[in-house]
Amino acid sequence: MAPRRARFDRAAGAHSCDVKAVGSGRAEPLRVRRVEYRSDLVVLVVDGCVEISSAAVLGDAFARAMADRACRVIVGDLTAVRFLSAAGLRVLVEAAADARARGIRLGLVASESITMRVLRMSGVAATIPVFTALSDGIRELAAGAGGPDPAGPGRARRGGTA
């Protein structure tokens, strides 16, 4: 198995990792795109590899979304993530804790992929609401955005997951 190498493309401002170890064989940059569905609801669309040299990019995106005083709901769309390391998991757990402290509802979307398996096996899916479809995540998280989550952290229904 080829070793993973991380690099930072200064010209493009994107982090990338050699993901031969996970099967694609090509370097993929980490991109985080912010989509405002409503003034109080932000979706962060994450694409690429979330590993030690790029995890800060994801953490910064969550921090910027939480800094917006109007934001009450953040959905991290991880459906296009092809590699999620322990550093990425740490960023997600820290973002969820920060969101709870600020009264912001945070959830994740991950299709039935390696990302979903990592979230489940690590226990992160038991503490942060995870949905298999973006529409389910938006609907469930936005429904309770007016106040604290009555079901408690990580207890929202998960669109189609067990």
JSON list of C-alpha atoms in Angstrom, two decimals:
[
{"chain": "A", "resi": 1, "resn": "MET", "atom": "CA", "xyz": [0.00, 0.00, 0.00]},
{"chain": "A", "resi": 2, "resn": "ALA", "atom": "CA", "xyz": [1.41, 3.34, -1.04]},
{"chain": "A", "resi": 3, "resn": "PRO", "atom": "CA", "xyz": [1.91, 5.90, 1.72]},
{"chain": "A", "resi": 4, "resn": "ARG", "atom": "CA", "xyz": [-0.38, 8.94, 1.82]},
{"chain": "A", "resi": 5, "resn": "ARG", "atom": "CA", "xyz": [1.34, 12.23, 1.27]},
{"chain": "A", "resi": 6, "resn": "ALA", "atom": "CA", "xyz": [-0.19, 15.60, 2.02]},
{"chain": "A", "resi": 7, "resn": "ARG", "atom": "CA", "xyz": [0.65, 18.84, 0.26]},
{"chain": "A", "resi": 8, "resn": "PHE", "atom": "CA", "xyz": [-0.57, 22.40, 0.18]},
{"chain": "A", "resi": 9, "resn": "ASP", "atom": "CA", "xyz": [-1.06, 24.08, -3.21]},
{"chain": "A", "resi": 10, "resn": "ARG", "atom": "CA", "xyz": [-0.29, 27.70, -2.32]},
{"chain": "A", "resi": 11, "resn": "ALA", "atom": "CA", "xyz": [-1.42, 29.06, -5.68]},
{"chain": "A", "resi": 12, "resn": "ALA", "atom": "CA", "xyz": [-4.85, 27.43, -5.46]},
{"chain": "A", "resi": 13, "resn": "GLY", "atom": "CA", "xyz": [-5.17, 27.78, -1.67]},
{"chain": "A", "resi": 14, "resn": "ALA", "atom": "CA", "xyz": [-6.31, 24.17, -1.42]},
{"chain": "A", "resi": 15, "resn": "HIS", "atom": "CA", "xyz": [-5.04, 21.24, 0.58]},
{"chain": "A", "resi": 16, "resn": "SER", "atom": "CA", "xyz": [-4.78, 17.85, -1.07]},
{"chain": "A", "resi": 17, "resn": "CYS", "atom": "CA", "xyz": [-3.75, 14.35, -0.18]},
{"chain": "A", "resi": 18, "resn": "ASP", "atom": "CA", "xyz": [-2.59, 11.41, -2.24]},
{"chain": "A", "resi": 19, "resn": "VAL", "atom": "CA", "xyz": [-5.45, 8.99, -1.69]},
{"chain": "A", "resi": 20, "resn": "LYS", "atom": "CA", "xyz": [-3.93, 5.93, -3.35]},
{"chain": "A", "resi": 21, "resn": "ALA", "atom": "CA", "xyz": [-4.35, 4.19, 0.00]},
{"chain": "A", "resi": 22, "resn": "VAL", "atom": "CA", "xyz": [-8.12, 4.57, -0.27]},
{"chain": "A", "resi": 23, "resn": "GLY", "atom": "CA", "xyz": [-8.40, 3.59, -3.90]},
{"chain": "A", "resi": 24, "resn": "SER", "atom": "CA", "xyz": [-8.65, 6.59, -6.21]},
{"chain": "A", "resi": 25, "resn": "GLY", "atom": "CA", "xyz": [-4.95, 6.99, -7.00]},
{"chain": "A", "resi": 26, "resn": "ARG", "atom": "CA", "xyz": [-5.13, 10.76, -7.57]},
{"chain": "A", "resi": 27, "resn": "ALA", "atom": "CA", "xyz": [-4.57, 13.77, -5.37]},
{"chain": "A", "resi": 28, "resn": "GLU", "atom": "CA", "xyz": [-7.80, 15.50, -4.35]},
{"chain": "A", "resi": 29, "resn": "PRO", "atom": "CA", "xyz": [-8.02, 18.98, -2.82]},
{"chain": "A", "resi": 30, "resn": "LEU", "atom": "CA", "xyz": [-10.26, 19.70, 0.15]},
{"chain": "A", "resi": 31, "resn": "ARG", "atom": "CA", "xyz": [-12.88, 22.27, -0.74]},
{"chain": "A", "resi": 32, "resn": "VAL", "atom": "CA", "xyz": [-15.52, 23.68, 1.59]},
{"chain": "A", "resi": 33, "resn": "ARG", "atom": "CA", "xyz": [-18.31, 25.70, -0.02]},
{"chain": "A", "resi": 34, "resn": "ARG", "atom": "CA", "xyz": [-20.75, 27.71, 2.12]},
{"chain": "A", "resi": 35, "resn": "VAL", "atom": "CA", "xyz": [-24.39, 27.73, 0.95]},
{"chain": "A", "resi": 36, "resn": "GLU", "atom": "CA", "xyz": [-26.89, 29.90, 2.81]},
{"chain": "A", "resi": 37, "resn": "TYR", "atom": "CA", "xyz": [-30.33, 28.32, 2.48]},
{"chain": "A", "resi": 38, "resn": "ARG", "atom": "CA", "xyz": [-31.85, 30.92, 4.76]},
{"chain": "A", "resi": 39, "resn": "SER", "atom": "CA", "xyz": [-30.37, 33.67, 6.89]},
{"chain": "A", "resi": 40, "resn": "ASP", "atom": "CA", "xyz": [-30.34, 31.27, 9.86]},
{"chain": "A", "resi": 41, "resn": "LEU", "atom": "CA", "xyz": [-29.37, 28.05, 8.02]},
{"chain": "A", "resi": 42, "resn": "VAL", "atom": "CA", "xyz": [-25.95, 27.36, 6.50]},
{"chain": "A", "resi": 43, "resn": "VAL", "atom": "CA", "xyz": [-24.83, 24.25, 4.62]},
{"chain": "A", "resi": 44, "resn": "LEU", "atom": "CA", "xyz": [-21.11, 23.56, 4.36]},
{"chain": "A", "resi": 45, "resn": "VAL", "atom": "CA", "xyz": [-20.51, 21.36, 1.31]},
{"chain": "A", "resi": 46, "resn": "VAL", "atom": "CA", "xyz": [-17.23, 19.48, 1.84]},
{"chain": "A", "resi": 47, "resn": "ASP", "atom": "CA", "xyz": [-15.43, 17.81, -1.06]},
{"chain": "A", "resi": 48, "resn": "GLY", "atom": "CA", "xyz": [-12.16, 15.86, -0.98]},
{"chain": "A", "resi": 49, "resn": "CYS", "atom": "CA", "xyz": [-9.91, 14.49, 1.76]},
{"chain": "A", "resi": 50, "resn": "VAL", "atom": "CA", "xyz": [-10.17, 15.61, 5.39]},
{"chain": "A", "resi": 51, "resn": "GLU", "atom": "CA", "xyz": [-6.84, 14.70, 6.91]},
{"chain": "A", "resi": 52, "resn": "ILE", "atom": "CA", "xyz": [-4.23, 16.19, 9.23]},
{"chain": "A", "resi": 53, "resn": "SER", "atom": "CA", "xyz": [-2.98, 18.93, 6.89]},
{"chain": "A", "resi": 54, "resn": "SER", "atom": "CA", "xyz": [-6.44, 19.97, 5.68]},
{"chain": "A", "resi": 55, "resn": "ALA", "atom": "CA", "xyz": [-8.62, 19.54, 8.78]},
{"chain": "A", "resi": 56, "resn": "ALA", "atom": "CA", "xyz": [-8.03, 23.18, 9.77]},
{"chain": "A", "resi": 57, "resn": "VAL", "atom": "CA", "xyz": [-9.74, 24.27, 6.54]},
{"chain": "A", "resi": 58, "resn": "LEU", "atom": "CA", "xyz": [-12.90, 22.47, 7.70]},
{"chain": "A", "resi": 59, "resn": "GLY", "atom": "CA", "xyz": [-12.56, 23.82, 11.24]},
{"chain": "A", "resi": 60, "resn": "ASP", "atom": "CA", "xyz": [-12.22, 27.38, 9.91]},
{"chain": "A", "resi": 61, "resn": "ALA", "atom": "CA", "xyz": [-15.36, 26.95, 7.78]},
{"chain": "A", "resi": 62, "resn": "PHE", "atom": "CA", "xyz": [-17.38, 25.81, 10.82]},
{"chain": "A", "resi": 63, "resn": "ALA", "atom": "CA", "xyz": [-15.96, 28.67, 12.92]},
{"chain": "A", "resi": 64, "resn": "ARG", "atom": "CA", "xyz": [-16.89, 31.27, 10.27]},
{"chain": "A", "resi": 65, "resn": "ALA", "atom": "CA", "xyz": [-20.43, 29.87, 10.02]},
{"chain": "A", "resi": 66, "resn": "MET", "atom": "CA", "xyz": [-20.83, 29.97, 13.82]},
{"chain": "A", "resi": 67, "resn": "ALA", "atom": "CA", "xyz": [-19.50, 33.54, 13.97]},
{"chain": "A", "resi": 68, "resn": "ASP", "atom": "CA", "xyz": [-22.56, 34.69, 12.01]},
{"chain": "A", "resi": 69, "resn": "ARG", "atom": "CA", "xyz": [-24.98, 35.78, 14.75]},
{"chain": "A", "resi": 70, "resn": "ALA", "atom": "CA", "xyz": [-28.04, 34.97, 12.60]},
{"chain": "A", "resi": 71, "resn": "CYS", "atom": "CA", "xyz": [-26.94, 31.35, 12.10]},
{"chain": "A", "resi": 72, "resn": "ARG", "atom": "CA", "xyz": [-29.02, 28.86, 14.13]},
{"chain": "A", "resi": 73, "resn": "VAL", "atom": "CA", "xyz": [-28.46, 25.70, 12.03]},
{"chain": "A", "resi": 74, "resn": "ILE", "atom": "CA", "xyz": [-25.33, 24.32, 10.35]},
{"chain": "A", "resi": 75, "resn": "VAL", "atom": "CA", "xyz": [-25.41, 21.23, 8.16]},
{"chain": "A", "resi": 76, "resn": "GLY", "atom": "CA", "xyz": [-22.05, 19.72, 7.16]},
{"chain": "A", "resi": 77, "resn": "ASP", "atom": "CA", "xyz": [-22.59, 17.89, 3.86]},
{"chain": "A", "resi": 78, "resn": "LEU", "atom": "CA", "xyz": [-19.89, 15.20, 3.77]},
{"chain": "A", "resi": 79, "resn": "THR", "atom": "CA", "xyz": [-21.32, 13.20, 0.86]},
{"chain": "A", "resi": 80, "resn": "ALA", "atom": "CA", "xyz": [-18.37, 14.11, -1.39]},
{"chain": "A", "resi": 81, "resn": "VAL", "atom": "CA", "xyz": [-15.69, 13.36, 1.26]},
{"chain": "A", "resi": 82, "resn": "ARG", "atom": "CA", "xyz": [-13.47, 10.49, 0.15]},
{"chain": "A", "resi": 83, "resn": "PHE", "atom": "CA", "xyz": [-11.19, 10.27, 3.17]},
{"chain": "A", "resi": 84, "resn": "LEU", "atom": "CA", "xyz": [-11.90, 11.21, 6.79]},
{"chain": "A", "resi": 85, "resn": "SER", "atom": "CA", "xyz": [-9.03, 10.93, 9.26]},
{"chain": "A", "resi": 86, "resn": "ALA", "atom": "CA", "xyz": [-8.96, 11.16, 13.04]},
{"chain": "A", "resi": 87, "resn": "ALA", "atom": "CA", "xyz": [-7.97, 14.82, 12.66]},
{"chain": "A", "resi": 88, "resn": "GLY", "atom": "CA", "xyz": [-11.17, 15.38, 10.68]},
{"chain": "A", "resi": 89, "resn": "LEU", "atom": "CA", "xyz": [-13.22, 13.58, 13.32]},
{"chain": "A", "resi": 90, "resn": "ARG", "atom": "CA", "xyz": [-11.69, 15.81, 15.99]},
{"chain": "A", "resi": 91, "resn": "VAL", "atom": "CA", "xyz": [-12.71, 18.92, 14.03]},
{"chain": "A", "resi": 92, "resn": "LEU", "atom": "CA", "xyz": [-16.30, 17.62, 13.73]},
{"chain": "A", "resi": 93, "resn": "VAL", "atom": "CA", "xyz": [-16.55, 16.82, 17.46]},
{"chain": "A", "resi": 94, "resn": "GLU", "atom": "CA", "xyz": [-15.09, 20.21, 18.44]},
{"chain": "A", "resi": 95, "resn": "ALA", "atom": "CA", "xyz": [-17.43, 22.02, 16.03]},
{"chain": "A", "resi": 96, "resn": "ALA", "atom": "CA", "xyz": [-20.43, 20.19, 17.49]},
{"chain": "A", "resi": 97, "resn": "ALA", "atom": "CA", "xyz": [-19.41, 21.10, 21.05]},
{"chain": "A", "resi": 98, "resn": "ASP", "atom": "CA", "xyz": [-18.89, 24.74, 20.07]},
{"chain": "A", "resi": 99, "resn": "ALA", "atom": "CA", "xyz": [-22.26, 24.79, 18.28]},
{"chain": "A", "resi": 100, "resn": "ARG", "atom": "CA", "xyz": [-24.04, 23.36, 21.34]},
{"chain": "A", "resi": 101, "resn": "ALA", "atom": "CA", "xyz": [-22.42, 25.99, 23.56]},
{"chain": "A", "resi": 102, "resn": "ARG", "atom": "CA", "xyz": [-23.70, 28.72, 21.22]},
{"chain": "A", "resi": 103, "resn": "GLY", "atom": "CA", "xyz": [-27.20, 27.25, 20.90]},
{"chain": "A", "resi": 104, "resn": "ILE", "atom": "CA", "xyz": [-26.64, 26.30, 17.26]},
{"chain": "A", "resi": 105, "resn": "ARG", "atom": "CA", "xyz": [-27.99, 23.01, 15.90]},
{"chain": "A", "resi": 106, "resn": "LEU", "atom": "CA", "xyz": [-25.29, 21.16, 13.94]},
{"chain": "A", "resi": 107, "resn": "GLY", "atom": "CA", "xyz": [-25.72, 17.98, 11.93]},
{"chain": "A", "resi": 108, "resn": "LEU", "atom": "CA", "xyz": [-23.92, 16.04, 9.24]},
{"chain": "A", "resi": 109, "resn": "VAL", "atom": "CA", "xyz": [-24.93, 14.41, 5.98]},
{"chain": "A", "resi": 110, "resn": "ALA", "atom": "CA", "xyz": [-23.04, 11.33, 4.80]},
{"chain": "A", "resi": 111, "resn": "SER", "atom": "CA", "xyz": [-24.22, 8.80, 2.26]},
{"chain": "A", "resi": 112, "resn": "GLU", "atom": "CA", "xyz": [-23.67, 5.11, 2.80]},
{"chain": "A", "resi": 113, "resn": "SER", "atom": "CA", "xyz": [-19.95, 5.40, 2.10]},
{"chain": "A", "resi": 114, "resn": "ILE", "atom": "CA", "xyz": [-16.62, 5.09, 3.83]},
{"chain": "A", "resi": 115, "resn": "THR", "atom": "CA", "xyz": [-17.35, 8.42, 5.52]},
{"chain": "A", "resi": 116, "resn": "MET", "atom": "CA", "xyz": [-20.55, 7.07, 7.11]},
{"chain": "A", "resi": 117, "resn": "ARG", "atom": "CA", "xyz": [-18.71, 3.97, 8.27]},
{"chain": "A", "resi": 118, "resn": "VAL", "atom": "CA", "xyz": [-15.97, 6.07, 9.88]},
{"chain": "A", "resi": 119, "resn": "LEU", "atom": "CA", "xyz": [-18.57, 8.26, 11.63]},
{"chain": "A", "resi": 120, "resn": "ARG", "atom": "CA", "xyz": [-20.38, 5.18, 12.97]},
{"chain": "A", "resi": 121, "resn": "MET", "atom": "CA", "xyz": [-17.31, 3.15, 13.98]},
{"chain": "A", "resi": 122, "resn": "SER", "atom": "CA", "xyz": [-15.72, 6.12, 15.75]},
{"chain": "A", "resi": 123, "resn": "GLY", "atom": "CA", "xyz": [-18.87, 6.85, 17.75]},
{"chain": "A", "resi": 124, "resn": "VAL", "atom": "CA", "xyz": [-19.22, 10.35, 16.28]},
{"chain": "A", "resi": 125, "resn": "ALA", "atom": "CA", "xyz": [-22.57, 9.39, 14.73]},
{"chain": "A", "resi": 126, "resn": "ALA", "atom": "CA", "xyz": [-23.87, 8.68, 18.24]},
{"chain": "A", "resi": 127, "resn": "THR", "atom": "CA", "xyz": [-23.11, 12.24, 19.40]},
{"chain": "A", "resi": 128, "resn": "ILE", "atom": "CA", "xyz": [-23.81, 14.33, 16.29]},
{"chain": "A", "resi": 129, "resn": "PRO", "atom": "CA", "xyz": [-26.99, 13.90, 14.23]},
{"chain": "A", "resi": 130, "resn": "VAL", "atom": "CA", "xyz": [-26.08, 12.23, 10.93]},
{"chain": "A", "resi": 131, "resn": "PHE", "atom": "CA", "xyz": [-28.45, 12.01, 7.97]},
{"chain": "A", "resi": 132, "resn": "THR", "atom": "CA", "xyz": [-28.19, 10.14, 4.67]},
{"chain": "A", "resi": 133, "resn": "ALA", "atom": "CA", "xyz": [-29.87, 12.92, 2.65]},
{"chain": "A", "resi": 134, "resn": "LEU", "atom": "CA", "xyz": [-29.34, 16.67, 2.74]},
{"chain": "A", "resi": 135, "resn": "SER", "atom": "CA", "xyz": [-33.08, 17.32, 2.59]},
{"chain": "A", "resi": 136, "resn": "ASP", "atom": "CA", "xyz": [-33.62, 15.18, 5.71]},
{"chain": "A", "resi": 137, "resn": "GLY", "atom": "CA", "xyz": [-30.88, 16.99, 7.60]},
{"chain": "A", "resi": 138, "resn": "ILE", "atom": "CA", "xyz": [-32.20, 20.43, 6.71]},
{"chain": "A", "resi": 139, "resn": "ARG", "atom": "CA", "xyz": [-35.80, 19.50, 7.55]},
{"chain": "A", "resi": 140, "resn": "GLU", "atom": "CA", "xyz": [-35.00, 17.86, 10.92]},
{"chain": "A", "resi": 141, "resn": "LEU", "atom": "CA", "xyz": [-32.47, 20.42, 12.13]},
{"chain": "A", "resi": 142, "resn": "ALA", "atom": "CA", "xyz": [-34.40, 23.48, 10.95]},
{"chain": "A", "resi": 143, "resn": "ALA", "atom": "CA", "xyz": [-37.61, 22.21, 12.58]},
{"chain": "A", "resi": 144, "resn": "GLY", "atom": "CA", "xyz": [-36.15, 22.74, 16.05]},
{"chain": "A", "resi": 145, "resn": "ALA", "atom": "CA", "xyz": [-34.02, 25.80, 15.34]},
{"chain": "A", "resi": 146, "resn": "GLY", "atom": "CA", "xyz": [-36.23, 28.02, 17.46]},
{"chain": "A", "resi": 147, "resn": "GLY", "atom": "CA", "xyz": [-34.87, 26.63, 20.71]},
{"chain": "A", "resi": 148, "resn": "PRO", "atom": "CA", "xyz": [-32.80, 23.84, 22.25]},
{"chain": "A", "resi": 149, "resn": "ASP", "atom": "CA", "xyz": [-33.01, 20.36, 20.81]},
{"chain": "A", "resi": 150, "resn": "PRO", "atom": "CA", "xyz": [-35.72, 18.62, 22.89]},
{"chain": "A", "resi": 151, "resn": "ALA", "atom": "CA", "xyz": [-34.34, 15.20, 21.98]},
{"chain": "A", "resi": 152, "resn": "GLY", "atom": "CA", "xyz": [-30.86, 16.09, 23.23]},
{"chain": "A", "resi": 153, "resn": "PRO", "atom": "CA", "xyz": [-27.60, 16.08, 21.26]},
{"chain": "A", "resi": 154, "resn": "GLY", "atom": "CA", "xyz": [-27.31, 13.35, 18.65]},
{"chain": "A", "resi": 155, "resn": "ARG", "atom": "CA", "xyz": [-30.87, 12.14, 19.15]},
{"chain": "A", "resi": 156, "resn": "ALA", "atom": "CA", "xyz": [-32.55, 13.57, 16.06]},
{"chain": "A", "resi": 157, "resn": "ARG", "atom": "CA", "xyz": [-34.05, 11.10, 13.63]},
{"chain": "A", "resi": 158, "resn": "ARG", "atom": "CA", "xyz": [-31.52, 10.05, 11.06]},
{"chain": "A", "resi": 159, "resn": "GLY", "atom": "CA", "xyz": [-32.94, 10.04, 7.57]},
{"chain": "A", "resi": 160, "resn": "GLY", "atom": "CA", "xyz": [-32.95, 6.37, 6.71]},
{"chain": "A", "resi": 161, "resn": "THR", "atom": "CA", "xyz": [-30.15, 5.23, 9.03]},
{"chain": "A", "resi": 162, "resn": "ALA", "atom": "CA", "xyz": [-30.42, 2.82, 11.90]}
]
